[in-house]
mmCIF file of C-alpha atoms in Angstrom:
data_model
loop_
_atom_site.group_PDB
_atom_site.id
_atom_site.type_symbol
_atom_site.label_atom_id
_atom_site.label_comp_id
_atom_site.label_asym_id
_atom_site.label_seq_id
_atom_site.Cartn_x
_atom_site.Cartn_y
_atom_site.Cartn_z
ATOM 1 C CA UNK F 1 103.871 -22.852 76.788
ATOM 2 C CA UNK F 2 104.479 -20.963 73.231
ATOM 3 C CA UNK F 3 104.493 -17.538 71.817
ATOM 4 C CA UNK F 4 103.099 -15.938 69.173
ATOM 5 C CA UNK F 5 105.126 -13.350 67.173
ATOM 6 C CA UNK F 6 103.230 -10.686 64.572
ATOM 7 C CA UNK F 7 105.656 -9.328 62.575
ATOM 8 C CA UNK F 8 105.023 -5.936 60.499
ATOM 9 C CA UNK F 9 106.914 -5.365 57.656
ATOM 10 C CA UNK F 10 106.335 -1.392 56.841
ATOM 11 C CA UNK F 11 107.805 1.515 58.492
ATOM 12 C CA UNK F 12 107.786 5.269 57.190
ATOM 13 C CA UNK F 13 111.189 5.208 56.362
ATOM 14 C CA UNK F 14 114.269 2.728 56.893
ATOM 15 C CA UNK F 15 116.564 3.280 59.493
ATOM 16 C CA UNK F 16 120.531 3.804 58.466
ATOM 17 C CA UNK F 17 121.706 0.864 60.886
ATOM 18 C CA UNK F 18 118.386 -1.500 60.105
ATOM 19 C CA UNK F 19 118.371 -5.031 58.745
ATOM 20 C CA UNK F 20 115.212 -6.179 59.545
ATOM 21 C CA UNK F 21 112.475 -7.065 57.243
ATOM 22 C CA UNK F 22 110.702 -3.836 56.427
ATOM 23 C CA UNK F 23 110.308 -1.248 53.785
ATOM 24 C CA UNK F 24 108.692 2.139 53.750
ATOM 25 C CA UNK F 25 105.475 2.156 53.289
ATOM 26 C CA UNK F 26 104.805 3.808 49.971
ATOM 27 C CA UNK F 27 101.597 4.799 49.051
ATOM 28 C CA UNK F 28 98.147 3.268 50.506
ATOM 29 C CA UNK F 29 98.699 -0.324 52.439
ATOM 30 C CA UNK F 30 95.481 -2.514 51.684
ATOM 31 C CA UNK F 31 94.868 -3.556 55.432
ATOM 32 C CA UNK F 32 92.414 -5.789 55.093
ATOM 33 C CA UNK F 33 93.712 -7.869 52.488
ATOM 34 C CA UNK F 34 97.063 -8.441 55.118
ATOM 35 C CA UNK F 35 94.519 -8.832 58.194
ATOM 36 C CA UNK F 36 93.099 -11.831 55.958
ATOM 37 C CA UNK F 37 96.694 -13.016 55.463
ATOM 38 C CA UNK F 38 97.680 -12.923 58.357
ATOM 39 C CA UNK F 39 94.598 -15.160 59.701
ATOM 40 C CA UNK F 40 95.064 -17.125 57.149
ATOM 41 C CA UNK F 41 98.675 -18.193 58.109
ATOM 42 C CA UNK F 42 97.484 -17.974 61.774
ATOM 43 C CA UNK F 43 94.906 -20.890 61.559
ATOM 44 C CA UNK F 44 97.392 -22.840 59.007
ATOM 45 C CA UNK F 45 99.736 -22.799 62.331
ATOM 46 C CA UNK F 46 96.511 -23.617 64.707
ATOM 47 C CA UNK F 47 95.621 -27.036 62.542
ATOM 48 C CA UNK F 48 98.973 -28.394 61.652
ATOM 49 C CA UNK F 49 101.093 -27.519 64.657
ATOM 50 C CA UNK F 50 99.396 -26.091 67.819
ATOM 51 C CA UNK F 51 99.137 -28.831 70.615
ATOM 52 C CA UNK F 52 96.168 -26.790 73.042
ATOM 53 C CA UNK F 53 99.646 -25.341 75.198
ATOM 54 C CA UNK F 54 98.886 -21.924 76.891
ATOM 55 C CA UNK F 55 99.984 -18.900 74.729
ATOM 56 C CA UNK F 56 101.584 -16.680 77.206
ATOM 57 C CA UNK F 57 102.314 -13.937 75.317
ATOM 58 C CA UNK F 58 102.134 -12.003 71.942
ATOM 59 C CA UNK F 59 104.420 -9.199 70.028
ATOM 60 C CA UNK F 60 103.926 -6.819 67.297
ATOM 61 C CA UNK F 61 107.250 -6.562 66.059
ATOM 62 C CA UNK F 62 108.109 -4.981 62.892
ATOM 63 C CA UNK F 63 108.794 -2.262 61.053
ATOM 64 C CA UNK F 64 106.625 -0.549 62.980
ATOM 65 C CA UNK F 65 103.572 -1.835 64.281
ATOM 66 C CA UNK F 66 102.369 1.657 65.725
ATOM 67 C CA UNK F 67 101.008 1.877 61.891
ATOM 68 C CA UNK F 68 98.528 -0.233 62.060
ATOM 69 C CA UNK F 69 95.063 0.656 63.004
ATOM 70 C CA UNK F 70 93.618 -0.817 66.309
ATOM 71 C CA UNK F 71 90.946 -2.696 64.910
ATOM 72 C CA UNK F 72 93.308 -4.686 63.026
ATOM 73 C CA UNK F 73 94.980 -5.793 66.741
ATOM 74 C CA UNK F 74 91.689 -6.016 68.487
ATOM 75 C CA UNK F 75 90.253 -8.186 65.581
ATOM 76 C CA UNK F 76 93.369 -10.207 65.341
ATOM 77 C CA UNK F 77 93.630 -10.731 69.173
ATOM 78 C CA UNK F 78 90.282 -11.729 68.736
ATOM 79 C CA UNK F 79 90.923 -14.501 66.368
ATOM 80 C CA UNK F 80 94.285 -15.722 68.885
ATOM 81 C CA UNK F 81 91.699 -16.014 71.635
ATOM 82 C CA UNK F 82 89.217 -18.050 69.348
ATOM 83 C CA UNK F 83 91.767 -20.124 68.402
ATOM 84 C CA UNK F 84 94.431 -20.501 71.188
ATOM 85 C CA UNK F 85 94.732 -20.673 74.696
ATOM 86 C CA UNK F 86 95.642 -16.947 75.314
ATOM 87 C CA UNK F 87 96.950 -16.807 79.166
ATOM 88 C CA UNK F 88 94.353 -14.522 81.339
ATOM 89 C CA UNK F 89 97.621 -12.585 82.468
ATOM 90 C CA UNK F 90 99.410 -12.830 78.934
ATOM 91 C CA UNK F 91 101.791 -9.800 78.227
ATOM 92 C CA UNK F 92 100.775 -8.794 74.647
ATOM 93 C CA UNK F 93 103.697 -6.226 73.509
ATOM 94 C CA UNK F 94 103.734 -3.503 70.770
ATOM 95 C CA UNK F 95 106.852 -1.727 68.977
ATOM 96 C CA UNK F 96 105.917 1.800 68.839
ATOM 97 C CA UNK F 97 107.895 5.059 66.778
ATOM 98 C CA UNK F 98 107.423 8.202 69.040
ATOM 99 C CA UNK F 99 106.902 9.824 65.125
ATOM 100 C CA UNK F 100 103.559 7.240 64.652
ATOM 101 C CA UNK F 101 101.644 7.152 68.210
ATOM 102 C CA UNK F 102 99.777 9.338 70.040
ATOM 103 C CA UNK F 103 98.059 9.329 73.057
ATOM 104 C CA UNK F 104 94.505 8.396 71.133
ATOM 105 C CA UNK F 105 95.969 6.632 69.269
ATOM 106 C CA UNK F 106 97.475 4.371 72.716
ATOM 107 C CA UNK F 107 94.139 4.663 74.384
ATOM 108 C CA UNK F 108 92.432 2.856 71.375
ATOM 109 C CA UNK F 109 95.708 0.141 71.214
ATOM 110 C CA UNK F 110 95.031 -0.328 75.081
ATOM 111 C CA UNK F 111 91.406 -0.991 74.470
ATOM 112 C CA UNK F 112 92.148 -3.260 71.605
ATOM 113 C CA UNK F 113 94.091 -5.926 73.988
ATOM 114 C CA UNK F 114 97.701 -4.037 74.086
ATOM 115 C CA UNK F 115 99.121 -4.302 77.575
ATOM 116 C CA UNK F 116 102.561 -3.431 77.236
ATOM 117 C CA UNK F 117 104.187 -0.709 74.999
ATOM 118 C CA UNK F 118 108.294 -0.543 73.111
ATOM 119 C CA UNK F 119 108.847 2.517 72.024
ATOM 120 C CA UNK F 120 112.296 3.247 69.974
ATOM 121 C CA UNK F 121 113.813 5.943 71.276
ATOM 122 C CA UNK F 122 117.320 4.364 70.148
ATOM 123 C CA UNK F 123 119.224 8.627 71.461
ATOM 124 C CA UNK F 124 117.948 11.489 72.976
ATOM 125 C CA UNK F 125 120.549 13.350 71.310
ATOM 126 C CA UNK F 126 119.243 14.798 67.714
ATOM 127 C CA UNK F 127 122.445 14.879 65.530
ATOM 128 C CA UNK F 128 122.958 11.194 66.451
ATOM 129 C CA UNK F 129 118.989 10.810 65.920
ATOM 130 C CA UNK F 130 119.843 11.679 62.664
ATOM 131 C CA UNK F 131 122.840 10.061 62.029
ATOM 132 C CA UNK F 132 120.614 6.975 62.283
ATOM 133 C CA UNK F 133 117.859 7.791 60.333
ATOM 134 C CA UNK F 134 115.746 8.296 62.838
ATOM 135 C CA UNK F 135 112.260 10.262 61.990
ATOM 136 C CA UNK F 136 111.510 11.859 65.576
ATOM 137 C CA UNK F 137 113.531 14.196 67.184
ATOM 138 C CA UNK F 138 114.531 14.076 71.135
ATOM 139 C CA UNK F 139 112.353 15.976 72.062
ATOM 140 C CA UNK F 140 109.437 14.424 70.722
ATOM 141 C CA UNK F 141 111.013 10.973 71.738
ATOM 142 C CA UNK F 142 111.009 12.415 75.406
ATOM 143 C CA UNK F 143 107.301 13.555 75.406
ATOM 144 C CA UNK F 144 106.014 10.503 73.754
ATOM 145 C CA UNK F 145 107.374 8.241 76.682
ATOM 146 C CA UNK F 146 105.727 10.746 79.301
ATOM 147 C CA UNK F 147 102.400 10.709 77.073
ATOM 148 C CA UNK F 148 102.553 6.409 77.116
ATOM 149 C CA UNK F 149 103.339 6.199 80.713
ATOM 150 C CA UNK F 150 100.008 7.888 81.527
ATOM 151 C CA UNK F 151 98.546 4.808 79.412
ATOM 152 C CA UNK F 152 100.605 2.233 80.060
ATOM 153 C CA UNK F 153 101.823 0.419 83.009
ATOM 154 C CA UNK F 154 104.051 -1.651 81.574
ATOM 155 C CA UNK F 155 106.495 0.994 79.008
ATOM 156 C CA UNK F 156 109.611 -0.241 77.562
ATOM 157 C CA UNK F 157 112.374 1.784 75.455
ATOM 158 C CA UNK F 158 114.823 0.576 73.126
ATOM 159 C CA UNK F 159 118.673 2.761 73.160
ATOM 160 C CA UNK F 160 121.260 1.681 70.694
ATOM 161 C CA UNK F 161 125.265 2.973 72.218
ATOM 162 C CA UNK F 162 128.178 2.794 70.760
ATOM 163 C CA UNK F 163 127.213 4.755 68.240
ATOM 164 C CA UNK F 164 129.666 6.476 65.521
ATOM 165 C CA UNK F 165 131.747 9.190 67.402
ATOM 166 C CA UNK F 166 129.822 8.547 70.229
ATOM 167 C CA UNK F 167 131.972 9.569 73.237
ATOM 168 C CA UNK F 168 132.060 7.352 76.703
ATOM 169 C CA UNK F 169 130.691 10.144 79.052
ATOM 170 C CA UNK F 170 128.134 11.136 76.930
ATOM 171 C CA UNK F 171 126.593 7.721 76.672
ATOM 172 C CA UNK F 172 126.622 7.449 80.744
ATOM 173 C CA UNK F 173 125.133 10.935 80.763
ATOM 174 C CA UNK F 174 121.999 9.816 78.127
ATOM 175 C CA UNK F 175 121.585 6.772 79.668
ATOM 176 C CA UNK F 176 121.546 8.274 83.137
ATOM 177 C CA UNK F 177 118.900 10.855 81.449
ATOM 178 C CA UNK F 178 116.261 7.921 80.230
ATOM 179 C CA UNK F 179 116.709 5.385 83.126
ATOM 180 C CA UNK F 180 115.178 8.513 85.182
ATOM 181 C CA UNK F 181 112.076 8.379 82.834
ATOM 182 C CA UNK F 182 109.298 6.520 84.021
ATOM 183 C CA UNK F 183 109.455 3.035 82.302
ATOM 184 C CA UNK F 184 110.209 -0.208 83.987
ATOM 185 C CA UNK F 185 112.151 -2.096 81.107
ATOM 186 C CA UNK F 186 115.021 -0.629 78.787
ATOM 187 C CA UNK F 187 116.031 -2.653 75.604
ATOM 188 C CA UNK F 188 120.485 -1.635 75.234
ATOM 189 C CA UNK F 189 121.575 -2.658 71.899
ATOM 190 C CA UNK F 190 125.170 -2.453 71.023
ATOM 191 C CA UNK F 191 125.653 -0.788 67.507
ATOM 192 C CA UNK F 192 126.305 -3.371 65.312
ATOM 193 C CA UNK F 193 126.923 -2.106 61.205
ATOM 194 C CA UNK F 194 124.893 -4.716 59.205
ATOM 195 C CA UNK F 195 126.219 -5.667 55.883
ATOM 196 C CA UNK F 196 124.156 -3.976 52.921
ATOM 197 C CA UNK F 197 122.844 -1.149 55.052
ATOM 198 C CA UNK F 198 123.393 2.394 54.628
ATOM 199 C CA UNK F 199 125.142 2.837 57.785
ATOM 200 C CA UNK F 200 127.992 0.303 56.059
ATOM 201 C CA UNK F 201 127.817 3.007 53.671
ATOM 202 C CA UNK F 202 128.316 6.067 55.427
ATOM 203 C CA UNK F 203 131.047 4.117 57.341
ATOM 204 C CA UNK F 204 133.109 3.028 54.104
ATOM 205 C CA UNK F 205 133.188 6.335 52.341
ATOM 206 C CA UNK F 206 134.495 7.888 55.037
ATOM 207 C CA UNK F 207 131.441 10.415 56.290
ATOM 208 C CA UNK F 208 131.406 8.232 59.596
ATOM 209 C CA UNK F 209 133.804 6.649 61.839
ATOM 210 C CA UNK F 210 133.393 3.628 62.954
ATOM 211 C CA UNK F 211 131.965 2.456 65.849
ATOM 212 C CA UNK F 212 134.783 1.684 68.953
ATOM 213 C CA UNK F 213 135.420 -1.738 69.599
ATOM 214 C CA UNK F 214 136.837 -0.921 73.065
ATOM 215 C CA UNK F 215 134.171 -3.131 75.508
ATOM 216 C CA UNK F 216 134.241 -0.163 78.013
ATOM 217 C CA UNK F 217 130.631 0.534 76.565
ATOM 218 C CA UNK F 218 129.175 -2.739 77.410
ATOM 219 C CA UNK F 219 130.460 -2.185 80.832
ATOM 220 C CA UNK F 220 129.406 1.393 81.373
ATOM 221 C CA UNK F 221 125.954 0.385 80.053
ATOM 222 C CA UNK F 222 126.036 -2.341 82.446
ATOM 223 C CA UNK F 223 126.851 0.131 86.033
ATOM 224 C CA UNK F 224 124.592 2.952 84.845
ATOM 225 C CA UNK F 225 122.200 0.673 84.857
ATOM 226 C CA UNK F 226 122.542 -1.022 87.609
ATOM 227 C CA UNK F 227 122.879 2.444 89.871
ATOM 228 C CA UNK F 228 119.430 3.512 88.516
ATOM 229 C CA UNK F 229 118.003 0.274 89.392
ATOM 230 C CA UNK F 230 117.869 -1.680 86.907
ATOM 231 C CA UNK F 231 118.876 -5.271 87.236
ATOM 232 C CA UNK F 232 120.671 -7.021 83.798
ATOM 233 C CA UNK F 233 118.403 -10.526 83.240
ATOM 234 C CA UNK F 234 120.068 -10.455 79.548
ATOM 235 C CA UNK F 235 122.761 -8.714 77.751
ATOM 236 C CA UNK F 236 120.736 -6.299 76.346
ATOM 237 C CA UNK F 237 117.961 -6.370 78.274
ATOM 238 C CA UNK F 238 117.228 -4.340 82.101
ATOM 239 C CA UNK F 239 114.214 -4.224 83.931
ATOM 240 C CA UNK F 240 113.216 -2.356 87.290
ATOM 241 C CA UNK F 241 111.246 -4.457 90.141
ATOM 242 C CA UNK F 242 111.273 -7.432 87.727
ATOM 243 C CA UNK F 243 109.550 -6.566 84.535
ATOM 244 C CA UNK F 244 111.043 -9.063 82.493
ATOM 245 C CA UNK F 245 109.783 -9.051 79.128
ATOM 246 C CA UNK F 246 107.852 -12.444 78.979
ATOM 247 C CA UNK F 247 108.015 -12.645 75.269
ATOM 248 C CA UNK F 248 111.760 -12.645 74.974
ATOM 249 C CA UNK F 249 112.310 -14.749 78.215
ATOM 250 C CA UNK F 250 110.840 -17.308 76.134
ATOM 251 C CA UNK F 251 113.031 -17.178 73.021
ATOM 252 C CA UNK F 252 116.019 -17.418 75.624
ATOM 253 C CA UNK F 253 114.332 -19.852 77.393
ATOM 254 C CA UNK F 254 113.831 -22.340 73.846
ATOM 255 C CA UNK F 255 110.251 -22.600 74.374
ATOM 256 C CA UNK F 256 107.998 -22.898 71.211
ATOM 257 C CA UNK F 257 107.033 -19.765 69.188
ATOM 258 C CA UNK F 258 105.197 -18.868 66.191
ATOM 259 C CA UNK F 259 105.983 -16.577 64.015
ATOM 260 C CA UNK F 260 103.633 -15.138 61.028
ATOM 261 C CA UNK F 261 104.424 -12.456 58.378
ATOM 262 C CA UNK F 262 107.023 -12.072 56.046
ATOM 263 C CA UNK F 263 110.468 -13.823 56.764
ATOM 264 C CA UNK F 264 108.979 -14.307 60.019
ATOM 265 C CA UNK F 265 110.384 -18.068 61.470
ATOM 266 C CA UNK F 266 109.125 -20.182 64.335
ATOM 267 C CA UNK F 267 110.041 -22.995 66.316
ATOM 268 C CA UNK F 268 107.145 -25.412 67.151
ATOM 269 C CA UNK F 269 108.028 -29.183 69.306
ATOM 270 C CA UNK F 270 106.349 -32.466 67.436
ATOM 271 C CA UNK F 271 106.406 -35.734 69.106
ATOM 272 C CA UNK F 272 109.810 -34.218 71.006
ATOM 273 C CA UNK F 273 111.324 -33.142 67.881
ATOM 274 C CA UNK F 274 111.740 -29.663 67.089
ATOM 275 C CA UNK F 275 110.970 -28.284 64.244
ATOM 276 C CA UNK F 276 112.185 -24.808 62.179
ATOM 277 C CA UNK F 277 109.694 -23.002 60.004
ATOM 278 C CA UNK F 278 110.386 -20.180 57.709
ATOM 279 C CA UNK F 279 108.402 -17.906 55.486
ATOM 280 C CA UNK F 280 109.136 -16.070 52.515
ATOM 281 C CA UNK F 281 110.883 -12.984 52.986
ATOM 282 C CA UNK F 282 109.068 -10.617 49.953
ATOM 283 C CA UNK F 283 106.233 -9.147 50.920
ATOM 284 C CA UNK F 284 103.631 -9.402 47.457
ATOM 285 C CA UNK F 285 105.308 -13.157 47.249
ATOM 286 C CA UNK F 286 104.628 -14.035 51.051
ATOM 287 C CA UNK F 287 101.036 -12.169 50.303
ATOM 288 C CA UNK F 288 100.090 -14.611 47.760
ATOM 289 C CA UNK F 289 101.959 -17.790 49.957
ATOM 290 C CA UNK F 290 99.321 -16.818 52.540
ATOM 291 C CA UNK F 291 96.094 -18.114 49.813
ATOM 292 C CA UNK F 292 97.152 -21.338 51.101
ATOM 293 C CA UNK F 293 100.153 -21.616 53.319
ATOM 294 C CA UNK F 294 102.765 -24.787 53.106
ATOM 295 C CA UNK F 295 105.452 -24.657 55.896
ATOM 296 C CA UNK F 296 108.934 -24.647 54.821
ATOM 297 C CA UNK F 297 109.712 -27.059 57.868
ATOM 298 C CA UNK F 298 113.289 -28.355 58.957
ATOM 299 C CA UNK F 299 113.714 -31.202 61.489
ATOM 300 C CA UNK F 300 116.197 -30.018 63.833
ATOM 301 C CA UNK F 301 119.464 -32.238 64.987
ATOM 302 C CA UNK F 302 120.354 -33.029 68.129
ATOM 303 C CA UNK F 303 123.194 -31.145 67.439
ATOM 304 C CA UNK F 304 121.448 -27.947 66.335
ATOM 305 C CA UNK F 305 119.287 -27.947 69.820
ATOM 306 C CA UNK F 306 121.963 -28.023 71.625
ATOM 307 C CA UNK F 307 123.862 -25.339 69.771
ATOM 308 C CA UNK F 308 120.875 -22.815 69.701
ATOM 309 C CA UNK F 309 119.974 -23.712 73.826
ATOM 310 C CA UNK F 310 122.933 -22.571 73.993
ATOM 311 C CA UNK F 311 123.344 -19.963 72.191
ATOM 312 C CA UNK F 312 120.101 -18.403 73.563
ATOM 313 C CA UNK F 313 120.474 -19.997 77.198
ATOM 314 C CA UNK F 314 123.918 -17.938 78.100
ATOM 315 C CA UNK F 315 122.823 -15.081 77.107
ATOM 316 C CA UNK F 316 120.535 -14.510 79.808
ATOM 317 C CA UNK F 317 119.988 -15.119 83.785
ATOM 318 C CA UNK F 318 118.090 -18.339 82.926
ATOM 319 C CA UNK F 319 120.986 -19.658 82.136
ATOM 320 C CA UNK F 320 121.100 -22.791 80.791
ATOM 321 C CA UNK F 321 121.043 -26.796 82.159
ATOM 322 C CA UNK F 322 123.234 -29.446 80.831
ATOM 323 C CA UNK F 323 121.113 -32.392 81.871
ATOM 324 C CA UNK F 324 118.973 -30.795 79.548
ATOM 325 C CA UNK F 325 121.436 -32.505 76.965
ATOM 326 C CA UNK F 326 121.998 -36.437 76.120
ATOM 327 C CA UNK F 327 125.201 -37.859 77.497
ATOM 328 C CA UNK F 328 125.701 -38.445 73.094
ATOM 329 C CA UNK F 329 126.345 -34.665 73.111
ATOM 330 C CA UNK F 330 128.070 -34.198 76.614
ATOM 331 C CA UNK F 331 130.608 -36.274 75.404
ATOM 332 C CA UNK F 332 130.952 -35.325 71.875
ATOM 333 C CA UNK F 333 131.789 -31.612 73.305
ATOM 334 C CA UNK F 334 133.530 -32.458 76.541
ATOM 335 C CA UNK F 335 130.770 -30.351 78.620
ATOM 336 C CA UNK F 336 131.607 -31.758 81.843
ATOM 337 C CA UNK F 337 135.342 -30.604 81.338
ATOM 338 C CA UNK F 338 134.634 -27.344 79.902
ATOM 339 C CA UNK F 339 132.153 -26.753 82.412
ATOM 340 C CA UNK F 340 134.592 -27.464 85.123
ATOM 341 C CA UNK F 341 137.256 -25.347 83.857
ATOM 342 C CA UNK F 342 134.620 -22.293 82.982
ATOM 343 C CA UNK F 343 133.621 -22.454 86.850
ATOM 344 C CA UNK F 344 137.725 -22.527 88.014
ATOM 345 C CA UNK F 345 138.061 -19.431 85.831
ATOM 346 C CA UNK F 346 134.918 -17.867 87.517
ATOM 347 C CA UNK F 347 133.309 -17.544 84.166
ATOM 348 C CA UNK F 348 130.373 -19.499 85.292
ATOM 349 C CA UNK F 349 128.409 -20.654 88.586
ATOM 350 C CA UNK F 350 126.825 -24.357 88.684
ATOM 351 C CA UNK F 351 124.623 -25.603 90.944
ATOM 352 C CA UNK F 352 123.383 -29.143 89.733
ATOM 353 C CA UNK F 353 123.959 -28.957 85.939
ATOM 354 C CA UNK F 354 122.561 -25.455 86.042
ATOM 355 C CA UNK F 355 124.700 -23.160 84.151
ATOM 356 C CA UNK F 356 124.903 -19.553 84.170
ATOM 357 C CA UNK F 357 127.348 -16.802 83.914
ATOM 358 C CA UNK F 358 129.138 -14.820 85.779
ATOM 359 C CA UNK F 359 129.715 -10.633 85.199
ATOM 360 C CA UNK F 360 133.233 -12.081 83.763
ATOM 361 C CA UNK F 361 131.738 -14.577 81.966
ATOM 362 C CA UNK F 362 129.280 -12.221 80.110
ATOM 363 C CA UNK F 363 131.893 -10.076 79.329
ATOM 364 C CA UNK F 364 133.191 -12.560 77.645
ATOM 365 C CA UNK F 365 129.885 -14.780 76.380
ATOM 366 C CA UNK F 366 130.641 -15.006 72.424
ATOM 367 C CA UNK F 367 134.112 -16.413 73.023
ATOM 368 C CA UNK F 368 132.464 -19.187 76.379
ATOM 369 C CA UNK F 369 129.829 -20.349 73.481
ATOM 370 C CA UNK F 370 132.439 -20.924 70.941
ATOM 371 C CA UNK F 371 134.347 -22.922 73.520
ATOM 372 C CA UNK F 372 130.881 -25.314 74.742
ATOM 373 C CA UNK F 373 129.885 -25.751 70.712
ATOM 374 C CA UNK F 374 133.981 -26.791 69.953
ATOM 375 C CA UNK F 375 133.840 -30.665 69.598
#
């Protein structure tokens, strides 16, 4: 089974706290011109790397994906079908900014193939709204994810805590407030301040504080949402009645993905041997890549599977299994003995090889990695 990821590079303005990949979109954007790029790089993946597996899911991730017009989803959908296996049942996500959707413009989307909707909300509270650069207000946050739910079955909201200033009470009292709204999946990103972005900024010259390192957040996000019923199947990840995301069960999961657009990377298995692709990162440059795509490819180690199963394994209820790994690399990093001692400090549970973590043990999960990857 493999993914496929879409990933948008323009937004209507960048967010204070945002790293990604994306710029405003400044005057017109030529949409045909990246349709036929993005096919382009599409089949390139379909003839040198697709094996016939079953796609089970695909994500417009961006930037902000809401931009685009639907016939440029239904017509690329279109071409993934042609092309791919798509699953019958395949969850095919879109990012959505309550400032760039409306409910026409989600009843075309729906027609077009979209089946499940992520809206950034990120605060229902409009100074901090604006603090990060956010476009919409809470208000208009609020109505959009009413509006969607009449659409959608399958809504999703992303909240970012720990925010500058941001007080412990008031974060259990918002996230009380939109775990009542009617979604079935909630996205709870810790604030992290990116190098380079304006947030850094604001935080170095004095006209914010910075964010509190106190893990009382992490652990209020956790019991809010778990009294509103929403079960933790990653860190930052809660769903009601078991709507996991597919798409990102995957990535945790190390199954194959593709990714197209700019700086968008993938990881396809050849022959056994897994493989890391990357694209150019500048938009005009990865435009004119996309005439005729060549694959930046890297053979992955032994050692770098095992590191990023890992890495991506512990972070969620999947968990991970360490007769998954050669006896080469159990040895070289002690796993048996770590594992042992992990499990007497009721970090982890194990039953067969099968590794996952316990409440204390993600509390503590970037510390328990650094420990397995230690030689």
């Amino acid at each position: 089974m493999s993914t496929i990821y879409i990933h948008w590079p323009f937004c209507l303005s960048k967010c204070y706290y945002c790293d990604f990949n994306s710029m405003p979109c400044n005057g017109k954007i030529d949409f045909r011109k990246w349709f036929d790029a993005y096919l382009k790089v599409l089949l390139a993946f379909k003839d040198e790397f697709y094996k016939g597996e079953m796609i089970t899911s695909v994500y417009f991730g961006g930037g902000t994906p809401s931009l685009l017009p639907s016939w440029f989803v239904s017509d690329l959908l279109n071409e993934i079908r042609n092309h791919f296996r798509l699953s019958d049942n395949a969850e095919i996500t879109l990012e959505a900014n309550p400032k760039t959707i409306n409910k026409s413009k989600a009843s075309e989307l729906k027609k077009a193939g979209i089946n499940r909707l992520s809206i950034g909300v990120q605060s229902i509270i409009d100074e901090d709204l604006k603090m990060l650069g956010r476009i919409h207000s809470a208000a208009e946050a609020k109505a959009c994810v009413f509006e969607m739910s009449e659409i959608f079955e399958n809504l999703s909201i992303d909240m970012i805590y720990n925010r500058p200033g941001q007080k412990l009470d008031s974060w259990r009292n918002e996230l009380s407030e939109v775990l009542c709204y009617p979604i079935n999946h909630i996205s709870l990103y810790e604030l992290i301040v990116e190098p380079g972005t304006k947030m850094e900024s604001m935080i170095n010259s004095g006209s914010l504080p910075k964010p509190n390192k106190s893990s009382k957040f992490f652990e209020t996000t956790i019991e809010t949402a778990k009294n509103h019923g929403f079960e933790m199947y990653e860190v930052s990840n809660f769903a009601k009645d078991k709507h996991y995301g597919k798409h990102n069960l995957s990535y945790w999961k190390y199954e194959d993905y593709y990714g197209i657009g700019p700086e968008s990377h993938s990881r396809v298995s050849i022959n056994g041997q897994k493989i890391a692709i990357s694209q150019i990162s500048d938009n005009s440059k990865w435009l004119d890549w996309a005439e005729n795509p060549v694959f930046d490819e890297e053979k992955l180690s032994e050692e770098d599977v095992f590191k990023e199963k890992l890495i991506m394994g512990l972070r969620s209820k999947c968990g991970i299994n360490i007769n998954d790994f050669s006896p080469i690399i159990q040895n070289k990093h002690h796993l048996q003995k770590k594992i042992r001692k992990l499990r007497e400090n009721s970090y982890i549970m194990e039953n067969m090889g099968h590794v996952f973590l316990t409440y204390d043990g993600i509390m503590r999960l970037n510390l328990i990695v650094q420990y397995l990857v230690e030689d």
